[in-house]
Short mmCIF file of C-alpha atoms and ligand atoms in Angstrom, two decimals:
data_model
loop_
_atom_site.label_atom_id
_atom_site.label_comp_id
_atom_site.label_asym_id
_atom_site.label_seq_id
_atom_site.Cartn_x
_atom_site.Cartn_y
_atom_site.Cartn_z
CA MET A 148 -8.81 2.02 -26.66
CA ALA A 149 -11.25 -0.47 -26.72
CA ASP A 150 -11.33 -3.30 -24.64
CA VAL A 151 -11.10 -5.67 -26.94
CA VAL A 152 -8.27 -8.23 -26.44
CA ALA A 153 -6.27 -8.87 -29.06
CA PRO A 154 -6.49 -12.90 -27.97
CA ASN A 155 -3.99 -13.63 -30.63
CA LEU A 156 -1.53 -11.97 -28.56
CA VAL A 157 -3.34 -13.03 -25.07
CA ALA A 158 -2.55 -16.88 -26.33
CA ALA A 159 0.50 -15.88 -27.49
CA VAL A 160 2.20 -14.95 -23.42
CA SER A 161 3.12 -18.63 -22.44
CA GLU A 162 2.73 -19.39 -19.39
CA LEU A 163 5.38 -22.42 -19.53
CA ARG A 164 7.92 -20.48 -21.40
CA GLN A 165 7.47 -17.91 -18.79
CA TRP A 166 7.47 -20.54 -15.78
CA GLU A 167 10.59 -22.39 -16.69
CA ARG A 168 13.08 -19.04 -17.37
CA LEU A 169 11.76 -17.85 -14.23
CA MET A 170 13.21 -21.02 -12.62
CA GLU A 171 16.41 -21.19 -15.02
CA MET A 172 17.09 -17.75 -13.00
CA ALA A 173 16.27 -19.11 -9.71
CA LYS A 174 19.04 -21.48 -10.30
CA LEU A 175 21.99 -18.56 -10.49
CA GLY A 176 21.98 -17.79 -6.72
CA ALA A 177 19.97 -20.49 -5.60
CA ILE A 178 19.79 -20.77 -1.91
CA PRO A 179 17.63 -23.68 1.06
CA GLY A 180 14.04 -23.91 0.53
CA ASP A 181 13.44 -22.26 -2.47
CA GLY A 182 14.84 -19.54 -2.00
CA VAL A 183 17.78 -16.58 -4.18
CA ASN A 184 21.34 -15.29 -2.81
CA ARG A 185 22.14 -12.70 -5.56
CA ALA A 186 23.88 -9.04 -4.67
CA CYS A 187 23.96 -6.33 -7.99
CA LEU A 188 27.58 -6.30 -9.30
CA THR A 189 28.32 -9.75 -8.93
CA PRO A 190 29.15 -12.74 -11.62
CA LEU A 191 25.72 -14.17 -10.73
CA ASP A 192 24.12 -11.64 -11.83
CA ARG A 193 26.63 -10.88 -14.60
CA GLN A 194 24.95 -14.63 -15.71
CA ALA A 195 22.03 -13.83 -15.26
CA ARG A 196 21.51 -10.74 -17.13
CA ARG A 197 24.05 -13.06 -19.62
CA MET A 198 20.81 -15.48 -19.70
CA PHE A 199 18.27 -12.98 -19.86
CA ILE A 200 20.46 -10.53 -22.93
CA ALA A 201 20.20 -14.59 -24.38
CA TRP A 202 17.33 -14.66 -24.75
CA GLY A 203 16.09 -11.32 -25.69
CA GLU A 204 18.78 -12.19 -28.51
CA ALA A 205 17.21 -14.79 -29.66
CA LEU A 206 14.60 -13.06 -30.49
CA GLY A 207 15.49 -10.02 -32.48
CA LEU A 208 15.76 -7.62 -29.49
CA THR A 209 18.19 -5.51 -29.01
CA ALA A 210 20.82 -5.07 -25.77
CA SER A 211 22.54 -1.96 -24.31
CA VAL A 212 23.53 -0.60 -21.01
CA ASP A 213 24.06 3.20 -19.46
CA ARG A 214 26.53 3.38 -17.38
CA LEU A 215 25.10 2.97 -13.37
CA GLY A 216 24.73 -0.73 -15.72
CA ASN A 217 21.39 -0.15 -16.32
CA LEU A 218 19.91 -3.49 -19.47
CA PHE A 219 17.47 -2.75 -21.73
CA LEU A 220 16.71 -5.31 -24.91
CA ARG A 221 15.40 -3.11 -27.47
CA HIS A 222 11.98 -4.36 -29.17
CA GLU A 223 12.43 -1.97 -32.83
CA GLY A 224 7.97 -0.28 -33.43
CA SER A 225 7.30 0.61 -36.92
CA GLU A 226 8.18 4.58 -36.82
CA ALA A 227 11.71 4.84 -36.00
CA GLY A 228 12.57 8.06 -33.38
CA LEU A 229 10.06 7.31 -30.87
CA ALA A 230 9.71 7.68 -27.15
CA PRO A 231 9.25 4.04 -26.65
CA VAL A 232 7.50 2.25 -24.06
CA LEU A 233 9.80 0.83 -21.06
CA THR A 234 9.00 -2.03 -19.56
CA GLY A 235 10.81 -4.45 -17.04
CA SER A 236 12.42 -4.45 -13.42
CA HIS A 237 15.23 -5.81 -11.55
CA MET A 238 17.23 -8.48 -10.90
CA ASP A 239 19.44 -8.21 -7.83
CA SER A 240 17.75 -10.47 -5.19
CA GLN A 241 17.88 -9.75 -1.13
CA PRO A 242 19.96 -11.63 1.27
CA LYS A 243 17.85 -14.16 1.69
CA GLY A 244 15.26 -13.45 -1.39
CA GLY A 245 12.37 -15.03 -3.65
CA ARG A 246 12.15 -16.76 -6.52
CA PHE A 247 10.31 -13.41 -7.88
CA ASP A 248 10.43 -9.85 -6.44
CA GLY A 249 11.88 -8.09 -9.34
CA ILE A 250 13.05 -11.00 -12.02
CA TYR A 251 9.82 -11.65 -12.05
CA GLY A 252 8.45 -7.73 -14.14
CA VAL A 253 12.24 -8.28 -15.93
CA ILE A 254 10.74 -11.77 -17.35
CA ALA A 255 7.46 -10.86 -17.55
CA GLY A 256 8.46 -8.16 -20.37
CA LEU A 257 10.30 -9.78 -22.35
CA GLU A 258 7.33 -12.93 -22.74
CA ALA A 259 5.48 -9.99 -23.43
CA VAL A 260 7.35 -8.51 -26.24
CA GLN A 261 7.99 -12.30 -27.79
CA ALA A 262 4.24 -12.91 -27.62
CA LEU A 263 3.68 -9.43 -29.36
CA ARG A 264 6.25 -10.31 -32.09
CA GLU A 265 4.65 -14.12 -32.56
CA ALA A 266 1.13 -12.80 -32.23
CA GLY A 267 2.07 -10.27 -34.96
CA VAL A 268 1.13 -7.02 -33.14
CA ALA A 269 2.87 -4.15 -35.16
CA THR A 270 3.94 -1.56 -32.45
CA ARG A 271 4.70 2.28 -33.39
CA ARG A 272 6.65 2.54 -31.11
CA PRO A 273 9.89 0.56 -29.85
CA ILE A 274 9.39 -0.96 -26.12
CA GLU A 275 12.12 -1.91 -24.86
CA VAL A 276 13.11 -4.53 -21.66
CA VAL A 277 15.06 -3.06 -19.08
CA ALA A 278 16.68 -4.47 -15.67
CA TRP A 279 17.91 -1.77 -13.57
CA THR A 280 21.17 -1.75 -11.46
CA ASN A 281 20.78 -2.05 -7.86
CA GLU A 282 16.98 -1.50 -6.67
CA GLU A 283 17.16 -4.10 -3.73
CA GLY A 284 19.93 -1.61 -1.96
CA GLY A 285 20.87 -4.98 0.00
CA ARG A 286 24.67 -5.10 -0.95
CA PHE A 287 24.78 -1.28 -1.03
CA ALA A 288 22.20 0.43 0.59
CA PRO A 289 19.99 2.44 -0.73
CA GLY A 290 17.84 -0.10 -4.14
CA CYS A 291 17.21 2.15 -6.44
CA MET A 292 20.51 3.39 -7.56
CA GLY A 293 19.29 2.53 -11.20
CA SER A 294 16.65 3.89 -11.67
CA MET A 295 17.51 7.08 -9.43
CA ALA A 296 20.25 7.90 -12.09
CA TYR A 297 18.32 7.56 -14.73
CA ALA A 298 15.93 9.68 -13.86
CA GLY A 299 17.64 12.38 -12.65
CA PHE A 300 16.74 11.86 -9.63
CA ALA A 301 20.58 12.15 -7.95
CA PRO A 302 24.22 12.27 -9.73
CA PRO A 303 25.61 9.24 -11.07
CA GLY A 304 28.77 9.09 -8.97
CA THR A 305 26.41 9.62 -5.66
CA TRP A 306 26.86 6.37 -4.46
CA ASP A 307 30.98 5.20 -5.08
CA ALA A 308 31.72 5.71 -2.16
CA ILE A 309 29.39 3.09 -0.45
CA GLU A 310 31.15 0.25 0.57
CA ASP A 311 29.49 -3.67 0.87
CA THR A 312 30.28 -6.08 3.41
CA GLN A 313 33.65 -6.91 2.27
CA ALA A 314 34.55 -2.90 1.33
CA VAL A 315 34.31 -3.00 -1.27
CA ARG A 316 33.14 0.16 -2.74
CA PHE A 317 29.32 1.36 -5.10
CA GLY A 318 31.64 2.74 -7.41
CA ASP A 319 34.75 0.49 -8.17
CA ALA A 320 32.24 -2.55 -7.98
CA LEU A 321 30.18 -0.40 -10.81
CA ALA A 322 33.31 0.08 -13.03
CA GLU A 323 34.39 -3.95 -12.89
CA HIS A 324 30.46 -4.63 -13.99
CA LEU A 325 30.70 -2.29 -16.84
CA ALA A 326 34.13 -3.33 -17.77
CA GLU A 327 33.39 -7.17 -18.09
CA GLU A 328 30.22 -5.80 -20.05
CA ALA A 329 32.41 -4.21 -22.13
CA ASP A 330 31.20 -6.21 -25.48
CA ILE A 331 27.41 -4.78 -24.85
CA ALA A 332 26.56 -1.37 -25.89
CA ARG A 333 26.50 1.32 -24.03
CA ARG A 334 23.17 4.76 -23.90
CA PRO A 335 23.04 7.13 -22.66
CA LEU A 336 22.15 7.77 -18.71
CA GLY A 337 17.99 7.80 -19.09
CA VAL A 338 16.73 11.56 -19.10
CA VAL A 339 20.12 12.68 -17.73
CA GLU A 340 22.08 12.76 -21.81
CA GLY A 341 19.07 11.17 -23.49
CA PRO A 342 14.53 11.05 -24.01
CA ALA A 343 12.04 10.60 -21.68
CA PRO A 344 10.31 7.07 -22.38
CA HIS A 345 6.78 7.56 -23.32
CA ALA A 346 5.34 5.58 -20.41
CA TYR A 347 6.68 3.05 -17.92
CA VAL A 348 4.63 -0.25 -16.57
CA GLU A 349 6.38 -2.67 -14.71
CA ALA A 350 4.76 -6.14 -13.64
CA HIS A 351 5.65 -7.76 -9.69
CA ILE A 352 4.17 -9.55 -7.17
CA GLU A 353 2.44 -7.83 -4.40
CA GLN A 354 4.48 -8.81 -2.61
CA GLY A 355 1.25 -8.76 0.73
CA PRO A 356 -1.70 -10.29 1.44
CA ILE A 357 -4.53 -8.15 -0.30
CA LEU A 358 -4.48 -9.70 -3.90
CA GLU A 359 -4.85 -13.26 -2.09
CA GLY A 360 -7.35 -12.93 0.48
CA ARG A 361 -8.98 -11.38 -1.61
CA ASP A 362 -8.56 -13.49 -4.39
CA LEU A 363 -7.89 -11.54 -6.96
CA ASP A 364 -6.46 -11.61 -9.78
CA ILE A 365 -4.69 -7.89 -10.23
CA GLY A 366 -3.40 -5.43 -8.67
CA VAL A 367 -3.96 -2.07 -9.86
CA VAL A 368 -1.16 -0.23 -8.92
CA THR A 369 -1.85 3.90 -7.56
CA GLY A 370 0.89 4.34 -6.50
CA ILE A 371 3.85 4.20 -3.68
CA GLN A 372 3.79 5.26 -0.29
CA GLY A 373 7.58 6.63 0.78
CA SER A 374 10.58 5.37 2.27
CA ARG A 375 12.94 7.82 4.31
CA TRP A 376 16.36 5.37 4.91
CA PHE A 377 18.84 6.25 7.60
CA SER A 378 22.46 4.87 9.10
CA VAL A 379 23.24 5.32 13.22
CA GLU A 380 26.55 5.80 14.48
CA ILE A 381 26.93 5.35 17.80
CA HIS A 382 30.65 6.42 18.79
CA GLY A 383 31.68 5.64 22.40
CA ARG A 384 35.01 3.83 23.74
CA SER A 385 35.87 0.64 23.90
CA ASP A 386 36.88 -0.75 27.59
CA HIS A 387 37.42 -3.73 29.91
CA ALA A 388 33.97 -6.11 30.50
CA GLY A 389 35.73 -7.58 33.60
CA THR A 390 36.80 -3.99 35.28
CA THR A 391 35.32 -0.59 34.20
CA PRO A 392 32.51 0.94 36.38
CA VAL A 393 29.14 0.66 34.32
CA SER A 394 29.39 4.53 35.84
CA MET A 395 33.16 5.47 34.27
CA ARG A 396 31.16 3.72 31.27
CA GLN A 397 30.33 5.01 26.85
CA ASP A 398 28.67 1.97 26.20
CA ALA A 399 28.01 2.82 22.15
CA MET A 400 25.63 -0.93 22.78
CA GLN A 401 23.79 0.42 25.77
CA ASP A 402 23.16 4.07 24.00
CA ALA A 403 21.90 2.11 20.46
CA ILE A 404 19.09 0.51 23.05
CA ARG A 405 18.86 3.72 24.26
CA ALA A 406 18.14 5.12 20.47
CA ILE A 407 16.27 2.36 19.13
CA THR A 408 14.08 2.25 21.97
CA ALA A 409 13.29 6.09 22.33
CA LEU A 410 13.36 5.51 17.95
CA ASN A 411 9.87 2.65 19.41
CA ALA A 412 8.16 5.57 21.40
CA LEU A 413 8.30 8.47 18.31
CA MET A 414 7.17 5.09 15.92
CA ARG A 415 4.34 4.07 17.44
CA ASP A 416 1.48 3.58 15.27
CA PRO A 417 -1.67 1.88 16.67
CA SER A 418 -3.32 1.98 13.06
CA ASP A 419 0.04 -0.26 12.34
CA VAL A 420 0.20 1.64 8.45
CA LEU A 421 3.06 3.60 9.60
CA ARG A 422 6.54 0.68 8.51
CA PHE A 423 9.38 1.02 11.13
CA THR A 424 12.42 -1.12 11.00
CA VAL A 425 15.75 -1.70 12.14
CA ALA A 426 17.42 -5.07 10.49
CA ARG A 427 21.03 -4.26 10.02
CA MET A 428 23.08 -3.87 12.92
CA GLU A 429 27.00 -4.17 13.12
CA VAL A 430 29.07 -3.46 17.11
CA PHE A 431 32.15 -3.51 17.05
CA PRO A 432 35.16 -4.67 17.92
CA ASN A 433 32.48 -7.45 18.81
CA SER A 434 33.92 -8.82 21.64
CA SER A 435 32.29 -10.50 24.45
CA ASN A 436 34.41 -8.88 27.17
CA SER A 437 34.74 -5.55 25.79
CA VAL A 438 32.74 -2.49 26.03
CA ALA A 439 31.02 -2.25 22.58
CA ASP A 440 33.18 1.07 20.76
CA LEU A 441 30.99 0.78 18.02
CA VAL A 442 27.17 0.64 16.78
CA ARG A 443 25.84 1.20 13.41
CA PHE A 444 22.58 0.58 12.64
CA SER A 445 19.78 0.91 9.07
CA ILE A 446 16.44 2.51 9.90
CA ASP A 447 14.20 1.29 7.20
CA PHE A 448 11.14 4.46 7.09
CA ARG A 449 7.33 4.14 5.72
CA HIS A 450 4.29 6.21 5.29
CA PRO A 451 1.85 6.65 2.65
CA ASP A 452 0.83 10.04 4.02
CA ARG A 453 3.89 13.55 3.05
CA ALA A 454 3.72 14.94 6.40
CA VAL A 455 3.83 11.98 8.36
CA VAL A 456 7.18 10.57 6.27
CA LEU A 457 8.47 14.56 6.42
CA ALA A 458 7.70 15.21 10.43
CA ARG A 459 8.36 12.01 11.98
CA GLY A 460 11.58 11.05 9.16
CA ASN A 461 12.77 14.65 10.63
CA ALA A 462 12.49 13.86 14.24
CA ILE A 463 14.31 10.54 14.28
CA GLU A 464 18.28 12.52 14.26
CA GLY A 465 16.85 14.65 17.54
CA VAL A 466 15.25 12.15 19.43
CA ILE A 467 18.48 9.63 18.54
CA GLN A 468 20.60 13.08 20.27
CA SER A 469 18.13 12.74 23.21
CA ALA A 470 18.16 9.44 24.11
CA LEU A 471 22.40 8.86 24.12
CA LEU A 472 23.70 8.50 27.63
CA HIS A 473 27.34 8.59 27.66
CA CYS A 474 28.61 8.24 23.95
CA THR A 475 27.78 10.71 20.35
CA ALA A 476 25.53 9.85 17.15
CA VAL A 477 26.33 10.63 13.46
CA VAL A 478 22.88 10.46 11.27
CA HIS A 479 22.75 10.26 7.51
CA GLU A 480 19.71 10.09 5.22
CA ARG A 481 20.83 7.50 2.04
CA PHE A 482 17.66 7.60 0.60
CA THR A 483 13.87 9.70 0.51
CA ALA A 484 10.98 9.14 -1.32
CA MET A 485 8.00 10.86 -0.88
CA PRO A 486 4.71 9.00 -1.71
CA THR A 487 4.30 8.72 -5.67
CA GLN A 488 0.59 8.50 -6.71
CA PHE A 489 0.75 6.85 -11.01
CA GLN A 490 -1.38 9.29 -13.04
CA PRO A 491 -4.99 7.95 -14.24
CA LEU A 492 -3.87 6.70 -18.15
CA VAL A 493 -1.86 3.16 -16.84
CA PRO A 494 -3.55 2.28 -14.10
CA ASP A 495 -6.91 3.21 -16.54
CA ALA A 496 -4.90 0.95 -19.30
CA VAL A 497 -4.16 -2.26 -16.95
CA GLU A 498 -7.24 -2.38 -15.40
CA ARG A 499 -8.87 -2.27 -18.64
CA ALA A 500 -7.14 -4.72 -19.60
CA ALA A 501 -7.62 -6.85 -16.91
CA ARG A 502 -11.48 -6.69 -17.12
CA ALA A 503 -11.03 -6.74 -20.64
CA GLN A 504 -10.02 -10.76 -19.73
CA GLY A 505 -11.59 -11.42 -17.31
CA LEU A 506 -9.24 -11.08 -13.99
CA ALA A 507 -10.22 -9.89 -11.35
CA SER A 508 -8.64 -6.76 -9.84
CA LEU A 509 -8.62 -4.02 -7.67
CA ARG A 510 -6.12 -0.61 -7.23
CA MET A 511 -4.45 -0.61 -4.42
CA PRO A 512 -0.82 0.91 -3.60
CA SER A 513 2.32 -0.48 -2.60
CA GLY A 514 3.95 -0.45 0.67
CA ALA A 515 7.25 -1.57 -1.10
CA PHE A 516 9.45 0.60 -2.85
CA HIS A 517 10.11 0.42 -6.45
CA ASP A 518 12.61 1.95 -9.44
CA ALA A 519 8.86 2.63 -11.00
CA GLN A 520 7.93 5.20 -8.73
CA PHE A 521 11.56 7.16 -9.75
CA MET A 522 9.81 7.17 -13.75
CA VAL A 523 6.84 9.34 -12.30
CA PRO A 524 8.23 12.88 -12.79
CA LEU A 525 9.45 11.74 -16.32
CA CYS A 526 6.16 9.79 -17.96
CA PRO A 527 2.44 7.96 -17.35
CA THR A 528 3.94 4.87 -15.15
CA GLY A 529 2.74 2.35 -13.83
CA MET A 530 2.41 -1.38 -12.35
CA ILE A 531 0.73 -5.03 -12.33
CA PHE A 532 0.59 -6.79 -9.33
CA VAL A 533 -0.08 -10.13 -8.70
CA PRO A 534 -1.10 -12.01 -5.92
CA CYS A 535 1.93 -14.08 -3.53
CA ARG A 536 1.15 -16.90 -1.36
CA ASP A 537 0.43 -16.27 2.17
CA GLY A 538 1.61 -12.48 0.62
CA ILE A 539 5.13 -13.36 1.61
CA SER A 540 8.44 -11.62 0.19
CA HIS A 541 12.44 -11.59 0.96
CA ASN A 542 11.90 -14.75 2.09
CA PRO A 543 12.57 -18.26 0.33
CA ALA A 544 9.86 -19.09 0.93
CA GLU A 545 8.09 -16.38 -1.98
CA TYR A 546 5.83 -17.79 -4.18
CA SER A 547 3.29 -17.26 -7.15
CA ALA A 548 1.58 -19.76 -9.19
CA PRO A 549 2.29 -20.06 -12.80
CA ASP A 550 -0.64 -19.70 -13.64
CA GLN A 551 -0.80 -15.90 -11.90
CA LEU A 552 2.57 -15.15 -13.04
CA ALA A 553 0.85 -15.39 -16.90
CA ALA A 554 -1.98 -13.78 -16.16
CA GLY A 555 -0.08 -10.67 -15.06
CA THR A 556 2.06 -10.98 -17.91
CA ARG A 557 -1.36 -11.52 -20.01
CA VAL A 558 -2.31 -7.98 -18.88
CA LEU A 559 1.18 -6.65 -19.38
CA ALA A 560 1.24 -7.58 -23.03
CA GLN A 561 -1.98 -5.66 -24.01
CA VAL A 562 -1.50 -2.76 -22.00
CA LEU A 563 1.75 -2.53 -24.01
CA ALA A 564 0.42 -3.26 -26.85
CA GLU A 565 -1.96 0.08 -26.84
CA LEU A 566 0.63 2.30 -25.62
CA ALA A 567 3.29 1.46 -28.01
CA ASN A 568 0.38 2.32 -30.33
CA SER A 569 -0.61 5.58 -28.72
O1 HGY B 171 11.60 -2.76 -0.07
C1 HGY B 171 11.47 -2.50 -1.11
O2 HGY B 171 10.72 -1.79 -0.58
C2 HGY B 171 11.81 -2.86 -2.06
O3 HGY B 171 11.29 -4.43 -2.05
N1 HGY B 171 12.83 -3.32 -1.52
MN1 MN B 172 11.56 -6.31 -5.77
MN1 MN B 173 11.93 -6.65 -3.42
#
């Protein structure tokens, strides 16, 4: 495909329209510091989805939802029956999230399709803008449930029994969500019940400091590092804090500390490539003067090297069990995503489009996981990163400028035009 930019297509991408839509979305779940707390399968999530659908239907796009709640806005191509090109991301946020993680890729997909239609750029193939269910895993762990089910990576009922902090089951929250959206057309669940997409491209903020630090406009994402999530329960016995000798205790808190200390040793990496995070902890009975009888904590472990992801990840349970003095532990693996490399087709198209538009780009892997990684076995896949201020994300201070976001969307529009005519 020539490097020629369809000048009217690039010009049709509206920086202002896109920014205004992002700011409208940011009002839904706004928290202090310009942040957003919009968990999946909530009334706020449905409000945001209705707004997205309204913007799409105003363009003539058609909305549909699959049994995991993945939401699609479809732009028809000139040749019916061809597999669609898919673009999009997620609309759910972290509890103390920002205004751009996920939602930028959904709004960018809409903006790119609107620009294609306004510029009169015909596409042989349909283009579908998707909002994946529960990418973040903040309310219901793990993340990427919608894209994993769509890709046949796990059966759709896999996560039904998982509860949020209010003891609401994912399966019940999903059933309620689908009932609230009963008026939206249903569609088969991804490749489980239908054909594979022709290609997938996701625009996303980098969520790291590299692009900004090197004054670059576009990240040509080459792949995504591996991630493994575990839930750990340390079971002890509740006792009186004042009368029970320490030697007689089965203190779940003390053994949890021993386990996490031992995991820190397992995960030590002087090169600072490995990512090991314990960020969620629940203590029961959670009373100052009762020895804890149950501690639950999360593990998020990531690395770009498959051998490390396997070796260190497989050692986690044994290290925990060996660290305990008086309690027992139950360890479950909740999420297993091996490192993925995108085949060259989409990254090459992204790099070509950036160059044609005079944008400085860099090929780079993603430290964050994304729904894109589950599209890799289905079709040519790629991502487009835009810089974010100080590399901050999963934080209300997350920020990308209107022109930076628009540059990503202009590259997306050109890549979609190319893929939808291939
Ligand atoms: O955790 C992640 O990597 C993604 O931002 N949800
Ligand atoms: Mn994201
Ligand atoms: Mn995120």
